[in-house]
Coordinates of C-alpha atoms in Angstrom, one line a residue:
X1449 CA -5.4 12.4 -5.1
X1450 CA -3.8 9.6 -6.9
X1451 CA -1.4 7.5 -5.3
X1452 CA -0.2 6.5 -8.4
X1453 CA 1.6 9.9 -9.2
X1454 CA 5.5 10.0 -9.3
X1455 CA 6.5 12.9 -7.8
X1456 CA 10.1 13.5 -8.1
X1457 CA 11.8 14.5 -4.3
X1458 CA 15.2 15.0 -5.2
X1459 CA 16.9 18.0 -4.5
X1460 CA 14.1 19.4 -2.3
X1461 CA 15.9 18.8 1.3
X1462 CA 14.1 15.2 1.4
X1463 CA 16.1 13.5 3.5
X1464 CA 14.7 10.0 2.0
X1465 CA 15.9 11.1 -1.7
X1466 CA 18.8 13.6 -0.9
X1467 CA 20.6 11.5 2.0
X1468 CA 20.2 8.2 0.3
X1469 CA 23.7 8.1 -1.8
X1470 CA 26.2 9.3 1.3
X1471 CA 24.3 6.9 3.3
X1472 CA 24.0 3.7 1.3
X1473 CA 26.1 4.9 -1.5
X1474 CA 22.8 4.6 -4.2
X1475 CA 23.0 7.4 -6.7
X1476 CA 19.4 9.4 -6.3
X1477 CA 19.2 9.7 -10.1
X1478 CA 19.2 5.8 -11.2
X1479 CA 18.3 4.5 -7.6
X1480 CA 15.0 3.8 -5.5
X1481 CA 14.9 4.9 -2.3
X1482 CA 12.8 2.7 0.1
X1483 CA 14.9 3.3 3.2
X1484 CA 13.3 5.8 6.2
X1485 CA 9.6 5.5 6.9
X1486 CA 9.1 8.6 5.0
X1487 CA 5.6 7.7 2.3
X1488 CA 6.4 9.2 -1.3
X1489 CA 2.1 10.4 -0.5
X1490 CA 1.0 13.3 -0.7
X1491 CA -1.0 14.3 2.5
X1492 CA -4.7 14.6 1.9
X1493 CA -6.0 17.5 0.9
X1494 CA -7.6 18.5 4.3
X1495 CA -4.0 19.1 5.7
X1496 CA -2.5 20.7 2.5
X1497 CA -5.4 23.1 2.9
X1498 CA -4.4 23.8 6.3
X1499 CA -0.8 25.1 5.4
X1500 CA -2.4 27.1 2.6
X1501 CA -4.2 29.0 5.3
X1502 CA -1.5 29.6 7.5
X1503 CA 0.4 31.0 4.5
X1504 CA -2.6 33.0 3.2
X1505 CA -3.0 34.4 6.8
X1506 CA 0.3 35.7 6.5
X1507 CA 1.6 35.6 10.5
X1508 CA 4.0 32.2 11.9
X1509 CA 3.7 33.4 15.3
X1510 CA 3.3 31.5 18.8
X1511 CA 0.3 29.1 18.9
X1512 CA -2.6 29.9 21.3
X1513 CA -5.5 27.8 22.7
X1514 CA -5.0 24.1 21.3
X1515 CA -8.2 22.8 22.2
X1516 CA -9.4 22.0 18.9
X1517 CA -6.0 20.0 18.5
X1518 CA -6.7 18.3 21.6
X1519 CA -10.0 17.7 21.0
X1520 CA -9.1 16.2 17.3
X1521 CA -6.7 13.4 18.7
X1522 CA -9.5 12.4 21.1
X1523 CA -12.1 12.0 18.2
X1524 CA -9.8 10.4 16.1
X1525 CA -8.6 7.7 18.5
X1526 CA -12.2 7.1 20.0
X1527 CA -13.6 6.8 16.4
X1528 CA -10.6 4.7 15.0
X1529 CA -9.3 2.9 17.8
X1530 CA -12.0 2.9 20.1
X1531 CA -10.2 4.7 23.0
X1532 CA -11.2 7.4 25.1
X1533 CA -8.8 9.8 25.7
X1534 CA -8.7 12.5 28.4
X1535 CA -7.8 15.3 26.2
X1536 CA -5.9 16.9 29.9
X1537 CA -3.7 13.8 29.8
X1538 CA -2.3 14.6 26.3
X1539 CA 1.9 16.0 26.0
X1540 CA 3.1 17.4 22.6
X1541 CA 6.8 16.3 21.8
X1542 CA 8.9 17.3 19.0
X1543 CA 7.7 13.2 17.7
X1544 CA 8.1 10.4 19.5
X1545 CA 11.8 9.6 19.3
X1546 CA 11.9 12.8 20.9
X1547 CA 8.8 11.7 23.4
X1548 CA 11.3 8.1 24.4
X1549 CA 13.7 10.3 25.5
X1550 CA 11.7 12.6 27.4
X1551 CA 10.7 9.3 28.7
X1552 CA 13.8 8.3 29.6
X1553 CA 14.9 11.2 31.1
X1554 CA 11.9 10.9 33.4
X1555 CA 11.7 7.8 34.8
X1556 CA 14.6 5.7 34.8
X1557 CA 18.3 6.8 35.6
X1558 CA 21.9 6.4 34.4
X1559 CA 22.9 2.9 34.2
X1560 CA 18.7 0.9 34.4
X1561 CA 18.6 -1.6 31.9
X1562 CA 16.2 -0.6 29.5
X1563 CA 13.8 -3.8 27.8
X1564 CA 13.1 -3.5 23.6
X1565 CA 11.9 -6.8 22.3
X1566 CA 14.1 -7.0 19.5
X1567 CA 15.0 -6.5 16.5
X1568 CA 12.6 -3.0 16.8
X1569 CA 12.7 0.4 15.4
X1570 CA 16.5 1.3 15.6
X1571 CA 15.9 5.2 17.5
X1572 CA 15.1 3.3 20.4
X1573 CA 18.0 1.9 20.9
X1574 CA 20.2 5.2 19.7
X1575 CA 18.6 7.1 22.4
X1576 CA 18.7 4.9 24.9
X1577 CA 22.4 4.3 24.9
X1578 CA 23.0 8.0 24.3
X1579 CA 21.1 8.9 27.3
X1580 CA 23.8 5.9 29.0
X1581 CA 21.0 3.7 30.0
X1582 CA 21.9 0.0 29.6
X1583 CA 20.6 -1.5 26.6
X1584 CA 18.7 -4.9 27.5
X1585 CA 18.2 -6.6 24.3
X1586 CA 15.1 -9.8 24.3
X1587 CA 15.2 -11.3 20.7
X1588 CA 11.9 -12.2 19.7
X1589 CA 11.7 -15.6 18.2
X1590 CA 9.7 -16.6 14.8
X1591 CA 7.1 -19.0 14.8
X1592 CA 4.8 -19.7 11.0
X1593 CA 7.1 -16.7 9.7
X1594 CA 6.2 -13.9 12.2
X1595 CA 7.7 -12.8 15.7
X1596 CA 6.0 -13.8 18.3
X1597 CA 7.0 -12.9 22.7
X1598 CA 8.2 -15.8 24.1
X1599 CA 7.6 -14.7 28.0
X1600 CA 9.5 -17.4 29.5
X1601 CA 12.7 -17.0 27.6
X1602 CA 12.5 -13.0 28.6
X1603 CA 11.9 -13.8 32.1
X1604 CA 15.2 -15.7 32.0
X1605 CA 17.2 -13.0 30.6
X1606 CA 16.3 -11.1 32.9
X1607 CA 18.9 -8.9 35.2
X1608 CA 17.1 -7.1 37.9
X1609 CA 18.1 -3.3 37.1
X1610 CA 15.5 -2.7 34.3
X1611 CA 13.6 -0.4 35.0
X1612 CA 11.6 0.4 31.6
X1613 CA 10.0 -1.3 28.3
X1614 CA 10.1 0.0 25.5
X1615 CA 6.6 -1.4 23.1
X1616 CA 6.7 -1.1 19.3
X1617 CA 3.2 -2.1 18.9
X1618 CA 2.1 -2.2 15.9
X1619 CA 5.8 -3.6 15.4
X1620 CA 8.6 -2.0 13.5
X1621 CA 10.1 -4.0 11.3
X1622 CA 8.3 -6.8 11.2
X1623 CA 4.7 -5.7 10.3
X1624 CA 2.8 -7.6 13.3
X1625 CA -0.6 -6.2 15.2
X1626 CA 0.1 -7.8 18.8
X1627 CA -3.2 -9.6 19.7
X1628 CA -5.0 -9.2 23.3
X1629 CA -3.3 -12.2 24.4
X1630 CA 0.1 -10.9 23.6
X1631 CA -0.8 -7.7 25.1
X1632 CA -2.1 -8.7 28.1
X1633 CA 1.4 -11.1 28.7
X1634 CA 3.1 -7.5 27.6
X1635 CA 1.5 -6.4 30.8
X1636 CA 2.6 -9.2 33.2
X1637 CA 5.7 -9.1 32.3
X1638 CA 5.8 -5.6 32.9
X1639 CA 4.2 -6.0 36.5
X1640 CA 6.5 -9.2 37.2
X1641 CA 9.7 -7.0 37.0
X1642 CA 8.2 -3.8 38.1
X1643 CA 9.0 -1.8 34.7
X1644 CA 7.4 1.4 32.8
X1645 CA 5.9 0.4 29.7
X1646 CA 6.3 2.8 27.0
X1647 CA 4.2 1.8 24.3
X1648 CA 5.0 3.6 20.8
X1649 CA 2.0 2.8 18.3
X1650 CA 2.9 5.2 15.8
X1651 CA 1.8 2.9 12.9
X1652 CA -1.9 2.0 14.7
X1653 CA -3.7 3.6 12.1
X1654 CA -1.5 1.4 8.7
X1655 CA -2.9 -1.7 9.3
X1656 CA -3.8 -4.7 6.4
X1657 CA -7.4 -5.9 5.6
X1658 CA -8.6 -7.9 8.5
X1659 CA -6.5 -6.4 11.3
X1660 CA -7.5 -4.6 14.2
X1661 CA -5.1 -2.8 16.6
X1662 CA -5.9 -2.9 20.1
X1663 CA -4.2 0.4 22.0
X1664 CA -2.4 -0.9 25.2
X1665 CA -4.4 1.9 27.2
X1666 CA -7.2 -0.5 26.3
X1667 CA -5.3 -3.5 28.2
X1668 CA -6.6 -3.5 32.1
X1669 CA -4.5 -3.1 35.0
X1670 CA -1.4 -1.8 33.5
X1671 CA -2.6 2.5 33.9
X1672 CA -0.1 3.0 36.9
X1673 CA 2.8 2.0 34.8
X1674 CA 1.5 2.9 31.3
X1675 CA 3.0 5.8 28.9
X1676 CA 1.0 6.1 25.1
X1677 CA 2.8 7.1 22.2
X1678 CA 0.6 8.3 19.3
X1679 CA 1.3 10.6 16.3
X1680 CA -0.4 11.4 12.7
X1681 CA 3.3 11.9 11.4
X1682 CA 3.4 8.3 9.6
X1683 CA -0.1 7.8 9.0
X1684 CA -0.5 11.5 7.1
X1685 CA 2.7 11.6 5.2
X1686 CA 3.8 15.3 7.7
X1687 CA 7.3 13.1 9.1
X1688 CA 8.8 16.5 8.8
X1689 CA 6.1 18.4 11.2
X1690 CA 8.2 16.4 14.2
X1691 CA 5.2 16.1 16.2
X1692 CA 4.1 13.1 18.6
X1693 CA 1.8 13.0 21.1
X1694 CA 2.8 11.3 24.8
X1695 CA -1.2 10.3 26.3
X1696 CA -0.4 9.7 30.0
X1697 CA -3.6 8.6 31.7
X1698 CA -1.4 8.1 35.6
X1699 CA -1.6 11.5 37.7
X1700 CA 2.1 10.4 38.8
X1701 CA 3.5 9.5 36.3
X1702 CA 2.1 12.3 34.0
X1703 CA 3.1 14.7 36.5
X1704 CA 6.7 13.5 36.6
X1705 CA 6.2 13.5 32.9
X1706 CA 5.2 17.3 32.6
X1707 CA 7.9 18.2 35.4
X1708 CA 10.8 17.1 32.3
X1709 CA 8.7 18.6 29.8
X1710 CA 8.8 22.3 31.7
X1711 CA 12.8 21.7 32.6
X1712 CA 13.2 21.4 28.9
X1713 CA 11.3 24.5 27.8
X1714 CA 9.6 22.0 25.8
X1715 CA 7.1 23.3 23.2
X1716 CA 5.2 22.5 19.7
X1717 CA 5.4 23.8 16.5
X1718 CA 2.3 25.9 15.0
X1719 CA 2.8 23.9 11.6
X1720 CA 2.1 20.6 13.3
X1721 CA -0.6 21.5 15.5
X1722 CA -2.5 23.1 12.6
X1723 CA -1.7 20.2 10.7
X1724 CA -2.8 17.3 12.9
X1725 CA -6.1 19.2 13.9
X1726 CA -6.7 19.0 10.4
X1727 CA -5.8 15.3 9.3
X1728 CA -7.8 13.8 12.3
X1729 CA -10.7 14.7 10.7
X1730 CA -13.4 12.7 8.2
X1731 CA -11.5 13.6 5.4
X1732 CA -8.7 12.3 6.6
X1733 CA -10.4 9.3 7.6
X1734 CA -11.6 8.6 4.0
X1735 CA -7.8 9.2 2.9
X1736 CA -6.3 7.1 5.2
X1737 CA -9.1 4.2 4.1
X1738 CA -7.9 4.7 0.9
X1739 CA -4.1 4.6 1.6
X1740 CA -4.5 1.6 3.6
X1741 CA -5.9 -0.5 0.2
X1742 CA -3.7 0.9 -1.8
X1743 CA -0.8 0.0 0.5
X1744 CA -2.4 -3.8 1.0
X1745 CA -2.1 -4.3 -2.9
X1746 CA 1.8 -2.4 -2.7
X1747 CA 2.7 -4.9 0.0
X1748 CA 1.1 -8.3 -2.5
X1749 CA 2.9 -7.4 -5.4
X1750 CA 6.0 -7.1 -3.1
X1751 CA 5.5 -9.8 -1.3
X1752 CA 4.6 -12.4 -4.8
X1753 CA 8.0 -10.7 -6.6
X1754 CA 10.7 -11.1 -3.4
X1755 CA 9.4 -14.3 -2.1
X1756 CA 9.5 -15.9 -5.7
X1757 CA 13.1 -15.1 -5.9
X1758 CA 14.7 -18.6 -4.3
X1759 CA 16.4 -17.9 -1.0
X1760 CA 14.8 -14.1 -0.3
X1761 CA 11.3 -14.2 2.4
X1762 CA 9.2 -11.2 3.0
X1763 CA 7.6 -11.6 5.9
X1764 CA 4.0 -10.8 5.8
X1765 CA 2.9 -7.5 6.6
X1766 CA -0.3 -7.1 9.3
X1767 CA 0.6 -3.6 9.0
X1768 CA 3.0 -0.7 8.4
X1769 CA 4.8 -0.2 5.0
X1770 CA 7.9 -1.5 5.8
X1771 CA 8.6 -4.8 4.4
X1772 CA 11.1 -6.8 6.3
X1773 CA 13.4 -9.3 3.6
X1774 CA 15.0 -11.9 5.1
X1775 CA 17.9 -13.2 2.8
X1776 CA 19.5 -15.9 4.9
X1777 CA 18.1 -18.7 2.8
X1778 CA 20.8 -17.4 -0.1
X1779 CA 23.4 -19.0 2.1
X1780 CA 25.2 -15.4 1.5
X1781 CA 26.9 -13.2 4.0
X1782 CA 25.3 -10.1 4.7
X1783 CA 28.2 -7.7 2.4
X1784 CA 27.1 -9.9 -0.6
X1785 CA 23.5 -9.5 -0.7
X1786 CA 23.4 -5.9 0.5
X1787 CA 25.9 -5.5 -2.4
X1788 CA 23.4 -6.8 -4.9
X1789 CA 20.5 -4.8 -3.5
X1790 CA 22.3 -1.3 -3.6
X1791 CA 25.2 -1.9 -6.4
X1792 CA 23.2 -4.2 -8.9
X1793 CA 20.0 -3.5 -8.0
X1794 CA 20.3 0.1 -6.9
X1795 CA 18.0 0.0 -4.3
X1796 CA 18.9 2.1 -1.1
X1797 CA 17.2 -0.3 2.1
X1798 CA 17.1 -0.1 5.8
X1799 CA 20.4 -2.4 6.6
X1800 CA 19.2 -5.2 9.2
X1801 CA 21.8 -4.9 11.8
X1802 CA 20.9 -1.7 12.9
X1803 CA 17.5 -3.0 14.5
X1804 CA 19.3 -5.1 17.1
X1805 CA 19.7 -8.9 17.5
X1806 CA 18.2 -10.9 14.8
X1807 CA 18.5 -8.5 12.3
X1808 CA 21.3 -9.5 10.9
X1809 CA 19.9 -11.7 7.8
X1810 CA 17.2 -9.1 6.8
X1811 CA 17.1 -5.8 4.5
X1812 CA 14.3 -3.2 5.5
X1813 CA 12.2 -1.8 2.2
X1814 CA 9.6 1.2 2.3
X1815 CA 6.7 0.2 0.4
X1816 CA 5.0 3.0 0.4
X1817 CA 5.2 4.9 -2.8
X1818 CA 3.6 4.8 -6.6
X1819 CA 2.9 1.4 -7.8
X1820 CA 5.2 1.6 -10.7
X1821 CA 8.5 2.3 -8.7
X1822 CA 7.6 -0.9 -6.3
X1823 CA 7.0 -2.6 -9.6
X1824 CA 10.1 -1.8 -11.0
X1825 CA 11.9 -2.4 -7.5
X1826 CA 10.7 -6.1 -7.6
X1827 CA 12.0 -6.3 -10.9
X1828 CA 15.5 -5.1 -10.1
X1829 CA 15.8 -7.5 -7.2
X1830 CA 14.5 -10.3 -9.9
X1831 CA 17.6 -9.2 -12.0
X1832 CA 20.1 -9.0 -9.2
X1833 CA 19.6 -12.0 -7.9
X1834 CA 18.8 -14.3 -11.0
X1835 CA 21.4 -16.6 -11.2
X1836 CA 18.9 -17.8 -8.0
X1837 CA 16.0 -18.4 -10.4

């Protein structure tokens, strides 16, 4: 396929195209929607093959045996990532929003503080005050423009009730890859207040030329208290297949796990099962190598355009698609630069604000989609904010 093609969403129940003027009041026909991690891709051809013959079978009915889906997400994350995975240890959740809460619900009660080091992937902090846990916020500071864990400072913050960490690794929005070091003082910390670590690598498989992500399964001494979040949603372009996998290697805690699971009447999708057996495949291997470059050259001609504007910083991406523009060096208030962004420029972005402390300064932009339309985003931002130049 070509990742150059511009197909038009609009009016097809996208929720990235068809949601984007009630929520950030950008009209669909003259806007750009880089908003939710949703890639304007196609999926490769290996998974749109797999649809086809479910349709051309002709029956949608309950899904039997899945251990050629089990045994897919085993080859894929021992031939990508390097890690064995027990394929009995594996949980299908409807995603992995849906897999934190499930989470949630199974270790930790009303009222424990749950950890994110923030600002992080907003769901996480919906669910977690929904489910009337106590949102324990750790802002991360920056140091050469990136975040970076300062363990001491969390330490210090800490209260005592918290019970859980929640990992965005690689991290959401801020593009890093944690290194082994940073891992391995995730896992102290993690020991030195007795907490769950719930580590969501969702975007493990995006990552920029020269990175390597290191799954926290990989990290020793931190099984007992470990919970993996994986899922081919993000890295295939299937969002909308809502299906996650939760990889606990811990016979208690995957037991307390599959007790929730069974309370809930919790179950998969055919759709998704058929379509993740298929992506994590060589073919899809090859696609995703190909996606990756294509998104490395997406995220440089981002990056050159916003951070020549005077004031406006991307900060570099080790991985994802989701560029993270920090606008406090325009001396502006938040209202006036969103307002050039979605009224002048006519760009619909993730508002900064919604992924916790330190966010407030900083627009969120999907970068995955044809070259041309992040082309012609970088020259909208160019225009609106041009009295900068």
């Amino acid at each position: 396929m070509s990742f150059d093609e511009i197909i038009d969403r609009r009016g097809t129940h996208c929720v990235k195209w068809d949601m984007m003027e009630p929520l950030y009041g950008v009209s669909p026909q003259d806007g750009i929607s880089m908003w939710v991690a949703d890639m304007d891709f196609r999926p490769p051809q290996c998974v749109q093959d797999a649809v086809q013959a479910m349709v051309d079978h002709g029956f949608y009915g309950y899904f039997g045996d899945d251990s050629k889906y089990r045994a897919a997400i085993c080859w894929w994350m021992e031939n990508r990532h390097g890690w064995r995975v027990d394929p009995a240890h594996i949980f299908s959740t409807h995603g992995l929003v849906n897999g934190t809460a499930i989470c949630l619900d199974a270790f930790t009660r009303e009222g424990d503080g749950v950890v994110l080091f923030t600002p992080v992937y907003h769901a996480f902090a919906k669910v977690i005050t929904a489910a009337k846990r106590d949102l324990c916020e750790l802002e991360m500071p920056q140091e050469d423009g990136k975040y970076v864990l300062d363990f001491d400072a969390f330490d210090a913050q800490m209260k005592g009730h918290e019970t859980m960490l929640v990992l965005c690794s690689p991290h959401n929005p801020g593009g890093r890859v944690w290194t082994q070091a940073e891992l391995e003082g995730v896992a102290a910390f993690c020991k030195r207040h007795d907490l769950i670590l719930v580590s969501d690598e969702i975007h493990h498989d995006l990552l920029m030329p020269g990175q390597t992500h290191i799954p926290m399964a990989k990290i020793d001494g931190i099984e007992d208290r470990l919970v993996m979040m994986t899922a081919a949603t993000k890295t295939f372009s299937i969002a909308g297949s809502h299906i996650g996998n939760v990889i606990i290697a811990d016979d208690t805690l995957r037991a307390r796990f599959a007790a929730r699971m069974a309370a809930l009447g919790m179950s998969p999708n055919s759709f998704g099962l058929f379509m993740v057996t298929a992506a994590y495949s060589p073919e899809g291997a090859a696609w995703v190598d190909e996606l990756r470059g294509y998104l490395a050259e997406n995220a440089r001609v981002f990056d050159a355009g916003i951070n020549a504007i005077p004031g406006l910083r991307s900060m570099a991406l080790e991985s994802t698609y989701l560029a993270w523009v920090d606008f406090a060096g325009t001396g502006m208030t938040r209202d006036e630069f969103t307002d050039r962004v979605t009224n002048i420029a006519k760009i619909a972005p993730n508002y900064g604000p919604t992924f916790g402390t330190g966010g407030d300064s900083f627009l969120r932009f999907n970068i995955a989609a044809p070259r041309a339309v992040i082309e012609e985003a970088v020259t909208r931002m160019q225009t609106a904010f041009g009295d900068l130049q």
